[in-house]
Amino acid sequence: MRIARLLTLSTLAFATPSVAAPPSRPAMKKPATTKPAEARPTEEKPFDLEAETRAWHQKRIANLTSEDGWLSLVGLHWLKEGDNRVGSAEDNEVVFPQGTPAHLGTLTRKGGTVTMTVQPGVSLTRAGQPFKGGELGATESDADVLALGSLRFYVIRRGEKLGLRVKDAEAPARKQFHGIPTWPVSATWRVEGRFEPAANPRKVPVPNVLGTVEEMTSPGTLFFKVNGEEYRLDPVQESPTEPLFIIFGDLTNRTDSYGAGRFLYADPPKDGRVVLDFNRAYNPPCAFSPYATCPLPPPQNRLKLRVEAGEKRYGDH
């Protein structure tokens, strides 16, 4: 996430006064002329690490606690081939929270396709329009999200697995959220690293909490120093213009930060350099919910030092 800074440019115009003609001639006035505008040197507002980090974290918390943020997760149900009945009754394969209809309908999986038939009398909507049944995409976009009261649910794809993710704007985790403790902001943990690009973007095996491994594209390797010692990280990146995404672990995971590691974004390399601001290291969704499917740090991204910056452990996670 970037914090925009505005550069202002001010100009001044100077007018030349009229000049009197010699006495032997009738007095005449020259037309007024204007010198070209002179630009003052641009002044960039001094970088305030404390204020910038605070603003970034406020936005991060706003996203986390939004009605469809990660704190609203209340269920993740993997779909078996064939029919999967949905509703709050215990005889369903996909059991919804209490307060919803006992039987909502049936999700039918055929290979990589999922369709839903809706129980008569149940009012579902999709993109604001009544949904009477049909195929459900797995894009996680608004066009594929079904709504029932405060519930939102949709199909997700994880490798060969298809599941139904369920969110509730009234989820206890969202209503009872009490903030995330952080380490004090420190310039020590805003470090400039060296980026060494790979000859060709390579695939890095990244494990996840599901016990599977996903091949992600890494554009190269980051090297940085702390207290004179050099460390390395392999970021992943969706495209050359996208930020670098870093999944890392460190020695604070044992006691002070989330045990499964943390996430960090960095701007793409510029002249072979990258700023790593660990003050913006944050907890993955799995730190707040058992229904998230988070990637884990690959072995080479487990740092043998304590990164005492960014978000600490939330609750007992």
mmCIF file of C-alpha atoms in Angstrom:
data_model
loop_
_atom_site.group_PDB
_atom_site.id
_atom_site.type_symbol
_atom_site.label_atom_id
_atom_site.label_comp_id
_atom_site.label_asym_id
_atom_site.label_seq_id
_atom_site.Cartn_x
_atom_site.Cartn_y
_atom_site.Cartn_z
ATOM 1 C CA MET A 1 0.000 0.000 0.000
ATOM 2 C CA ARG A 2 1.361 3.328 -0.912
ATOM 3 C CA ILE A 3 0.934 6.675 0.843
ATOM 4 C CA ALA A 4 0.777 9.421 -1.796
ATOM 5 C CA ARG A 5 2.743 12.609 -1.225
ATOM 6 C CA LEU A 6 1.896 15.733 -3.170
ATOM 7 C CA LEU A 7 4.540 18.021 -4.594
ATOM 8 C CA THR A 8 3.422 21.617 -5.010
ATOM 9 C CA LEU A 9 4.702 24.084 -7.618
ATOM 10 C CA SER A 10 4.225 27.834 -7.100
ATOM 11 C CA THR A 11 4.880 30.534 -9.691
ATOM 12 C CA LEU A 12 5.388 34.311 -9.484
ATOM 13 C CA ALA A 13 4.861 36.799 -12.364
ATOM 14 C CA PHE A 14 6.602 40.174 -12.508
ATOM 15 C CA ALA A 15 5.289 43.081 -14.633
ATOM 16 C CA THR A 16 7.599 45.702 -16.248
ATOM 17 C CA PRO A 17 6.411 49.316 -15.552
ATOM 18 C CA SER A 18 5.658 51.682 -18.491
ATOM 19 C CA VAL A 19 8.584 53.822 -19.765
ATOM 20 C CA ALA A 20 8.253 57.633 -20.620
ATOM 21 C CA ALA A 21 9.208 58.861 -24.169
ATOM 22 C CA PRO A 22 11.926 61.566 -24.760
ATOM 23 C CA PRO A 23 10.627 65.190 -24.251
ATOM 24 C CA SER A 24 10.850 66.076 -28.002
ATOM 25 C CA ARG A 25 8.194 63.529 -28.814
ATOM 26 C CA PRO A 26 4.689 63.019 -27.600
ATOM 27 C CA ALA A 27 4.596 60.894 -24.518
ATOM 28 C CA MET A 28 3.981 57.256 -25.402
ATOM 29 C CA LYS A 29 3.532 54.161 -23.338
ATOM 30 C CA LYS A 30 5.035 50.857 -24.145
ATOM 31 C CA PRO A 31 2.765 47.893 -23.709
ATOM 32 C CA ALA A 32 3.305 46.151 -20.421
ATOM 33 C CA THR A 33 5.366 43.009 -20.655
ATOM 34 C CA THR A 34 5.506 40.045 -18.351
ATOM 35 C CA LYS A 35 8.568 37.993 -17.549
ATOM 36 C CA PRO A 36 8.229 34.236 -17.847
ATOM 37 C CA ALA A 37 6.910 32.617 -14.706
ATOM 38 C CA GLU A 38 9.695 31.553 -12.406
ATOM 39 C CA ALA A 39 9.187 28.233 -10.692
ATOM 40 C CA ARG A 40 10.292 27.935 -7.117
ATOM 41 C CA PRO A 41 12.292 24.824 -6.335
ATOM 42 C CA THR A 42 9.927 21.980 -5.539
ATOM 43 C CA GLU A 43 9.919 21.117 -1.871
ATOM 44 C CA GLU A 44 9.083 17.587 -0.907
ATOM 45 C CA LYS A 45 7.436 17.205 2.439
ATOM 46 C CA PRO A 46 9.902 15.540 4.824
ATOM 47 C CA PHE A 47 9.222 11.838 5.183
ATOM 48 C CA ASP A 48 7.654 11.180 8.572
ATOM 49 C CA LEU A 49 8.075 7.464 9.204
ATOM 50 C CA GLU A 50 5.891 7.475 12.316
ATOM 51 C CA ALA A 51 2.981 9.305 10.648
ATOM 52 C CA GLU A 52 3.226 7.347 7.384
ATOM 53 C CA THR A 53 3.261 4.021 9.207
ATOM 54 C CA ARG A 54 0.320 5.025 11.377
ATOM 55 C CA ALA A 55 -1.721 6.068 8.323
ATOM 56 C CA TRP A 56 -0.860 2.806 6.561
ATOM 57 C CA HIS A 57 -1.884 0.738 9.578
ATOM 58 C CA GLN A 58 -5.174 2.583 9.967
ATOM 59 C CA LYS A 59 -6.033 1.717 6.382
ATOM 60 C CA ARG A 60 -4.971 -1.889 6.946
ATOM 61 C CA ILE A 61 -7.282 -2.143 9.985
ATOM 62 C CA ALA A 62 -10.158 -0.542 8.041
ATOM 63 C CA ASN A 63 -9.840 -3.226 5.356
ATOM 64 C CA LEU A 64 -9.538 -6.022 7.893
ATOM 65 C CA THR A 65 -12.654 -4.933 9.802
ATOM 66 C CA SER A 66 -14.830 -4.078 6.791
ATOM 67 C CA GLU A 67 -18.102 -5.973 6.303
ATOM 68 C CA ASP A 68 -16.435 -8.404 3.900
ATOM 69 C CA GLY A 69 -12.956 -8.315 5.461
ATOM 70 C CA TRP A 70 -11.123 -11.343 6.799
ATOM 71 C CA LEU A 71 -12.722 -10.987 10.247
ATOM 72 C CA SER A 72 -16.106 -11.770 8.701
ATOM 73 C CA LEU A 73 -15.117 -15.344 7.796
ATOM 74 C CA VAL A 74 -17.388 -17.914 9.450
ATOM 75 C CA GLY A 75 -16.927 -20.992 7.311
ATOM 76 C CA LEU A 76 -14.941 -22.844 4.656
ATOM 77 C CA HIS A 77 -16.437 -26.051 3.270
ATOM 78 C CA TRP A 78 -14.675 -28.253 0.736
ATOM 79 C CA LEU A 79 -17.079 -29.690 -1.784
ATOM 80 C CA LYS A 80 -17.161 -33.367 -2.657
ATOM 81 C CA GLU A 81 -17.985 -34.606 -6.128
ATOM 82 C CA GLY A 82 -21.738 -34.769 -6.599
ATOM 83 C CA ASP A 83 -24.368 -33.206 -4.348
ATOM 84 C CA ASN A 84 -23.583 -31.130 -1.254
ATOM 85 C CA ARG A 85 -26.678 -30.039 0.664
ATOM 86 C CA VAL A 86 -26.487 -26.575 2.258
ATOM 87 C CA GLY A 87 -28.233 -25.164 5.349
ATOM 88 C CA SER A 88 -28.068 -24.813 9.107
ATOM 89 C CA ALA A 89 -29.450 -28.300 9.855
ATOM 90 C CA GLU A 90 -26.882 -30.873 10.934
ATOM 91 C CA ASP A 91 -27.891 -33.287 8.167
ATOM 92 C CA ASN A 92 -26.350 -31.010 5.529
ATOM 93 C CA GLU A 93 -22.899 -31.609 4.069
ATOM 94 C CA VAL A 94 -22.331 -27.826 4.216
ATOM 95 C CA VAL A 95 -23.564 -26.590 7.598
ATOM 96 C CA PHE A 96 -24.320 -22.867 7.776
ATOM 97 C CA PRO A 97 -24.507 -20.708 10.928
ATOM 98 C CA GLN A 98 -27.576 -20.934 13.117
ATOM 99 C CA GLY A 99 -30.285 -18.469 12.194
ATOM 100 C CA THR A 100 -30.154 -19.340 8.509
ATOM 101 C CA PRO A 101 -32.722 -21.675 6.863
ATOM 102 C CA ALA A 102 -32.343 -25.322 7.783
ATOM 103 C CA HIS A 103 -32.110 -26.213 4.093
ATOM 104 C CA LEU A 104 -30.987 -23.580 1.587
ATOM 105 C CA GLY A 105 -30.449 -25.792 -1.419
ATOM 106 C CA THR A 106 -27.864 -28.084 -2.985
ATOM 107 C CA LEU A 107 -24.450 -27.426 -4.484
ATOM 108 C CA THR A 108 -23.553 -29.960 -7.158
ATOM 109 C CA ARG A 109 -19.936 -30.391 -8.168
ATOM 110 C CA LYS A 110 -19.053 -32.011 -11.476
ATOM 111 C CA GLY A 111 -15.315 -31.838 -11.924
ATOM 112 C CA GLY A 112 -14.386 -28.169 -11.948
ATOM 113 C CA THR A 113 -17.966 -26.908 -12.233
ATOM 114 C CA VAL A 114 -20.371 -26.067 -9.410
ATOM 115 C CA THR A 115 -24.092 -25.408 -9.815
ATOM 116 C CA MET A 116 -26.691 -24.626 -7.165
ATOM 117 C CA THR A 117 -30.357 -25.453 -6.885
ATOM 118 C CA VAL A 118 -32.244 -23.270 -4.409
ATOM 119 C CA GLN A 119 -34.831 -24.599 -1.980
ATOM 120 C CA PRO A 120 -38.319 -23.150 -2.629
ATOM 121 C CA GLY A 121 -39.016 -20.183 -0.380
ATOM 122 C CA VAL A 122 -35.353 -19.257 0.090
ATOM 123 C CA SER A 123 -34.471 -15.765 -1.168
ATOM 124 C CA LEU A 124 -30.886 -15.478 -2.405
ATOM 125 C CA THR A 125 -29.418 -12.632 -4.419
ATOM 126 C CA ARG A 126 -26.402 -12.316 -6.689
ATOM 127 C CA ALA A 127 -25.079 -8.890 -7.713
ATOM 128 C CA GLY A 128 -28.243 -7.403 -6.240
ATOM 129 C CA GLN A 129 -30.580 -9.550 -8.340
ATOM 130 C CA PRO A 130 -32.680 -12.550 -7.237
ATOM 131 C CA PHE A 131 -30.825 -15.841 -7.703
ATOM 132 C CA LYS A 132 -33.017 -18.831 -8.508
ATOM 133 C CA GLY A 133 -30.204 -21.270 -9.182
ATOM 134 C CA GLY A 134 -27.503 -21.953 -11.745
ATOM 135 C CA GLU A 135 -23.754 -22.201 -12.189
ATOM 136 C CA LEU A 136 -21.425 -20.521 -9.704
ATOM 137 C CA GLY A 137 -18.066 -19.193 -10.841
ATOM 138 C CA ALA A 138 -14.961 -19.381 -8.684
ATOM 139 C CA THR A 139 -13.601 -15.904 -9.347
ATOM 140 C CA GLU A 140 -14.479 -14.426 -5.917
ATOM 141 C CA SER A 141 -15.866 -11.375 -7.746
ATOM 142 C CA ASP A 142 -19.176 -9.696 -6.901
ATOM 143 C CA ALA A 143 -20.753 -11.432 -9.901
ATOM 144 C CA ASP A 144 -20.229 -14.809 -8.200
ATOM 145 C CA VAL A 145 -21.092 -13.924 -4.592
ATOM 146 C CA LEU A 146 -24.454 -15.039 -3.213
ATOM 147 C CA ALA A 147 -26.123 -13.088 -0.415
ATOM 148 C CA LEU A 148 -28.577 -14.099 2.288
ATOM 149 C CA GLY A 149 -29.168 -11.447 4.937
ATOM 150 C CA SER A 150 -25.786 -10.612 6.468
ATOM 151 C CA LEU A 151 -24.200 -13.722 4.906
ATOM 152 C CA ARG A 152 -22.068 -13.740 1.774
ATOM 153 C CA PHE A 153 -20.819 -16.989 0.264
ATOM 154 C CA TYR A 154 -18.989 -18.029 -2.889
ATOM 155 C CA VAL A 155 -16.918 -20.788 -4.444
ATOM 156 C CA ILE A 156 -13.120 -20.709 -4.200
ATOM 157 C CA ARG A 157 -10.583 -22.838 -6.046
ATOM 158 C CA ARG A 158 -7.361 -24.039 -4.447
ATOM 159 C CA GLY A 159 -5.514 -26.300 -6.842
ATOM 160 C CA GLU A 160 -7.846 -29.203 -7.502
ATOM 161 C CA LYS A 161 -9.983 -28.368 -4.486
ATOM 162 C CA LEU A 162 -13.242 -26.425 -4.693
ATOM 163 C CA GLY A 163 -14.765 -24.988 -1.553
ATOM 164 C CA LEU A 164 -17.497 -22.684 -0.349
ATOM 165 C CA ARG A 165 -16.270 -19.663 1.603
ATOM 166 C CA VAL A 166 -18.822 -18.101 3.961
ATOM 167 C CA LYS A 167 -18.671 -14.577 5.424
ATOM 168 C CA ASP A 168 -20.977 -12.861 7.882
ATOM 169 C CA ALA A 169 -20.954 -9.115 8.533
ATOM 170 C CA GLU A 170 -22.212 -9.949 12.040
ATOM 171 C CA ALA A 171 -19.395 -12.420 12.764
ATOM 172 C CA PRO A 172 -18.245 -12.396 16.411
ATOM 173 C CA ALA A 173 -14.604 -12.034 15.323
ATOM 174 C CA ARG A 174 -15.487 -8.786 13.560
ATOM 175 C CA LYS A 175 -17.714 -7.441 16.322
ATOM 176 C CA GLN A 176 -15.224 -8.286 19.069
ATOM 177 C CA PHE A 177 -12.075 -7.086 17.300
ATOM 178 C CA HIS A 178 -9.824 -5.227 19.753
ATOM 179 C CA GLY A 179 -6.892 -4.051 17.653
ATOM 180 C CA ILE A 180 -3.510 -5.548 16.800
ATOM 181 C CA PRO A 181 -0.475 -4.821 18.992
ATOM 182 C CA THR A 182 2.617 -3.621 17.153
ATOM 183 C CA TRP A 183 6.239 -2.909 17.857
ATOM 184 C CA PRO A 184 7.227 0.781 18.067
ATOM 185 C CA VAL A 185 7.974 2.266 14.657
ATOM 186 C CA SER A 186 11.727 2.306 14.086
ATOM 187 C CA ALA A 187 13.915 3.578 11.257
ATOM 188 C CA THR A 188 16.205 0.632 12.025
ATOM 189 C CA TRP A 189 13.699 -1.658 10.353
ATOM 190 C CA ARG A 190 13.287 0.412 7.211
ATOM 191 C CA VAL A 191 16.210 -0.959 5.235
ATOM 192 C CA GLU A 192 17.349 -0.686 1.651
ATOM 193 C CA GLY A 193 18.029 -4.000 0.020
ATOM 194 C CA ARG A 194 19.821 -5.127 -3.122
ATOM 195 C CA PHE A 195 17.753 -6.884 -5.763
ATOM 196 C CA GLU A 196 19.368 -9.525 -7.945
ATOM 197 C CA PRO A 197 17.023 -10.491 -10.789
ATOM 198 C CA ALA A 198 16.787 -14.072 -11.935
ATOM 199 C CA ALA A 199 17.906 -14.768 -15.498
ATOM 200 C CA ASN A 200 14.328 -15.812 -16.102
ATOM 201 C CA PRO A 201 11.435 -15.536 -13.646
ATOM 202 C CA ARG A 202 11.528 -18.810 -11.750
ATOM 203 C CA LYS A 203 8.920 -20.815 -9.910
ATOM 204 C CA VAL A 204 9.268 -20.991 -6.136
ATOM 205 C CA PRO A 205 7.445 -23.748 -4.195
ATOM 206 C CA VAL A 206 5.321 -22.052 -1.519
ATOM 207 C CA PRO A 207 3.589 -24.265 1.070
ATOM 208 C CA ASN A 208 0.222 -23.363 2.580
ATOM 209 C CA VAL A 209 -1.915 -24.222 5.584
ATOM 210 C CA LEU A 210 -3.833 -26.802 3.557
ATOM 211 C CA GLY A 211 -0.723 -28.961 3.409
ATOM 212 C CA THR A 212 -0.241 -28.450 -0.322
ATOM 213 C CA VAL A 213 2.405 -26.535 -2.264
ATOM 214 C CA GLU A 214 1.776 -23.844 -4.864
ATOM 215 C CA GLU A 215 4.299 -22.807 -7.489
ATOM 216 C CA MET A 216 4.607 -18.995 -7.443
ATOM 217 C CA THR A 217 6.662 -16.768 -9.750
ATOM 218 C CA SER A 218 9.720 -15.097 -8.217
ATOM 219 C CA PRO A 219 11.552 -12.390 -10.204
ATOM 220 C CA GLY A 220 14.778 -12.667 -8.210
ATOM 221 C CA THR A 221 16.315 -12.427 -4.741
ATOM 222 C CA LEU A 222 16.497 -9.626 -2.180
ATOM 223 C CA PHE A 223 19.610 -9.131 -0.043
ATOM 224 C CA PHE A 224 19.673 -6.804 2.969
ATOM 225 C CA LYS A 225 21.747 -6.229 6.074
ATOM 226 C CA VAL A 226 20.821 -5.913 9.744
ATOM 227 C CA ASN A 227 23.579 -5.174 12.268
ATOM 228 C CA GLY A 228 26.165 -5.942 9.606
ATOM 229 C CA GLU A 229 24.792 -9.412 8.846
ATOM 230 C CA GLU A 230 23.381 -10.113 5.378
ATOM 231 C CA TYR A 231 20.089 -11.914 4.869
ATOM 232 C CA ARG A 232 18.108 -12.928 1.799
ATOM 233 C CA LEU A 233 14.473 -13.266 0.822
ATOM 234 C CA ASP A 234 12.741 -14.612 -2.272
ATOM 235 C CA PRO A 235 9.751 -12.401 -3.127
ATOM 236 C CA VAL A 236 6.934 -13.420 -5.469
ATOM 237 C CA GLN A 237 5.290 -11.154 -8.014
ATOM 238 C CA GLU A 238 2.262 -11.401 -10.291
ATOM 239 C CA SER A 239 3.707 -9.088 -12.960
ATOM 240 C CA PRO A 240 6.781 -6.802 -13.319
ATOM 241 C CA THR A 241 4.709 -3.714 -12.482
ATOM 242 C CA GLU A 242 3.124 -5.215 -9.364
ATOM 243 C CA PRO A 243 4.595 -4.847 -5.840
ATOM 244 C CA LEU A 244 6.862 -7.553 -4.518
ATOM 245 C CA PHE A 245 5.076 -9.869 -2.087
ATOM 246 C CA ILE A 246 7.224 -11.361 0.653
ATOM 247 C CA ILE A 247 6.139 -14.236 2.877
ATOM 248 C CA PHE A 248 8.664 -14.506 5.683
ATOM 249 C CA GLY A 249 9.274 -16.000 9.080
ATOM 250 C CA ASP A 250 11.687 -14.921 11.823
ATOM 251 C CA LEU A 251 12.642 -15.790 15.378
ATOM 252 C CA THR A 252 9.879 -13.653 16.907
ATOM 253 C CA ASN A 253 7.357 -16.198 15.558
ATOM 254 C CA ARG A 254 8.169 -18.404 18.536
ATOM 255 C CA THR A 255 6.807 -16.018 21.139
ATOM 256 C CA ASP A 256 5.849 -12.530 19.984
ATOM 257 C CA SER A 257 4.518 -12.607 16.416
ATOM 258 C CA TYR A 258 2.191 -14.947 14.572
ATOM 259 C CA GLY A 259 3.708 -18.420 14.610
ATOM 260 C CA ALA A 260 3.226 -19.122 10.903
ATOM 261 C CA GLY A 261 5.019 -15.990 9.710
ATOM 262 C CA ARG A 262 4.031 -12.604 8.317
ATOM 263 C CA PHE A 263 3.519 -10.793 5.019
ATOM 264 C CA LEU A 264 5.251 -7.731 3.589
ATOM 265 C CA TYR A 265 4.881 -5.748 0.359
ATOM 266 C CA ALA A 266 7.610 -3.686 -1.288
ATOM 267 C CA ASP A 267 7.645 -1.495 -4.375
ATOM 268 C CA PRO A 268 9.230 -3.013 -7.505
ATOM 269 C CA PRO A 269 13.026 -2.625 -7.768
ATOM 270 C CA LYS A 270 14.425 0.714 -8.910
ATOM 271 C CA ASP A 271 18.021 0.750 -10.122
ATOM 272 C CA GLY A 272 18.514 -2.578 -8.435
ATOM 273 C CA ARG A 273 17.404 -1.333 -5.006
ATOM 274 C CA VAL A 274 14.318 -2.115 -2.922
ATOM 275 C CA VAL A 275 13.138 -0.565 0.339
ATOM 276 C CA LEU A 276 12.038 -3.160 2.877
ATOM 277 C CA ASP A 277 9.964 -1.467 5.560
ATOM 278 C CA PHE A 278 9.408 -4.144 8.185
ATOM 279 C CA ASN A 279 7.329 -1.633 10.162
ATOM 280 C CA ARG A 280 4.620 -2.686 7.691
ATOM 281 C CA ALA A 281 4.997 -6.409 8.274
ATOM 282 C CA TYR A 282 1.512 -7.723 8.948
ATOM 283 C CA ASN A 283 -0.304 -10.860 10.020
ATOM 284 C CA PRO A 284 -1.851 -13.134 7.379
ATOM 285 C CA PRO A 285 -5.602 -13.847 7.481
ATOM 286 C CA CYS A 286 -4.953 -17.171 9.219
ATOM 287 C CA ALA A 287 -3.885 -15.222 12.305
ATOM 288 C CA PHE A 288 -7.519 -14.212 12.747
ATOM 289 C CA SER A 289 -9.561 -17.087 11.336
ATOM 290 C CA PRO A 290 -9.331 -20.868 10.920
ATOM 291 C CA TYR A 291 -11.215 -20.497 7.623
ATOM 292 C CA ALA A 292 -8.453 -18.786 5.611
ATOM 293 C CA THR A 293 -6.065 -20.568 3.241
ATOM 294 C CA CYS A 294 -2.747 -18.772 3.779
ATOM 295 C CA PRO A 295 0.617 -19.368 2.138
ATOM 296 C CA LEU A 296 3.505 -20.103 4.487
ATOM 297 C CA PRO A 297 7.107 -18.905 4.301
ATOM 298 C CA PRO A 298 9.241 -21.083 2.029
ATOM 299 C CA PRO A 299 12.301 -22.464 3.872
ATOM 300 C CA GLN A 300 14.690 -19.864 2.412
ATOM 301 C CA ASN A 301 12.485 -17.045 3.755
ATOM 302 C CA ARG A 302 12.771 -18.099 7.396
ATOM 303 C CA LEU A 303 15.141 -15.490 8.774
ATOM 304 C CA LYS A 304 17.508 -16.367 11.592
ATOM 305 C CA LEU A 305 16.988 -13.073 13.401
ATOM 306 C CA ARG A 306 14.310 -11.322 15.408
ATOM 307 C CA VAL A 307 12.374 -8.829 13.269
ATOM 308 C CA GLU A 308 10.988 -6.680 16.072
ATOM 309 C CA ALA A 309 8.855 -4.522 13.817
ATOM 310 C CA GLY A 310 5.324 -4.505 12.452
ATOM 311 C CA GLU A 311 2.399 -6.453 13.847
ATOM 312 C CA LYS A 312 2.682 -8.723 16.858
ATOM 313 C CA ARG A 313 0.630 -11.812 17.629
ATOM 314 C CA TYR A 314 -3.156 -11.302 17.781
ATOM 315 C CA GLY A 315 -4.828 -12.953 20.773
ATOM 316 C CA ASP A 316 -3.676 -16.536 21.248
ATOM 317 C CA HIS A 317 -2.817 -17.157 17.595
#
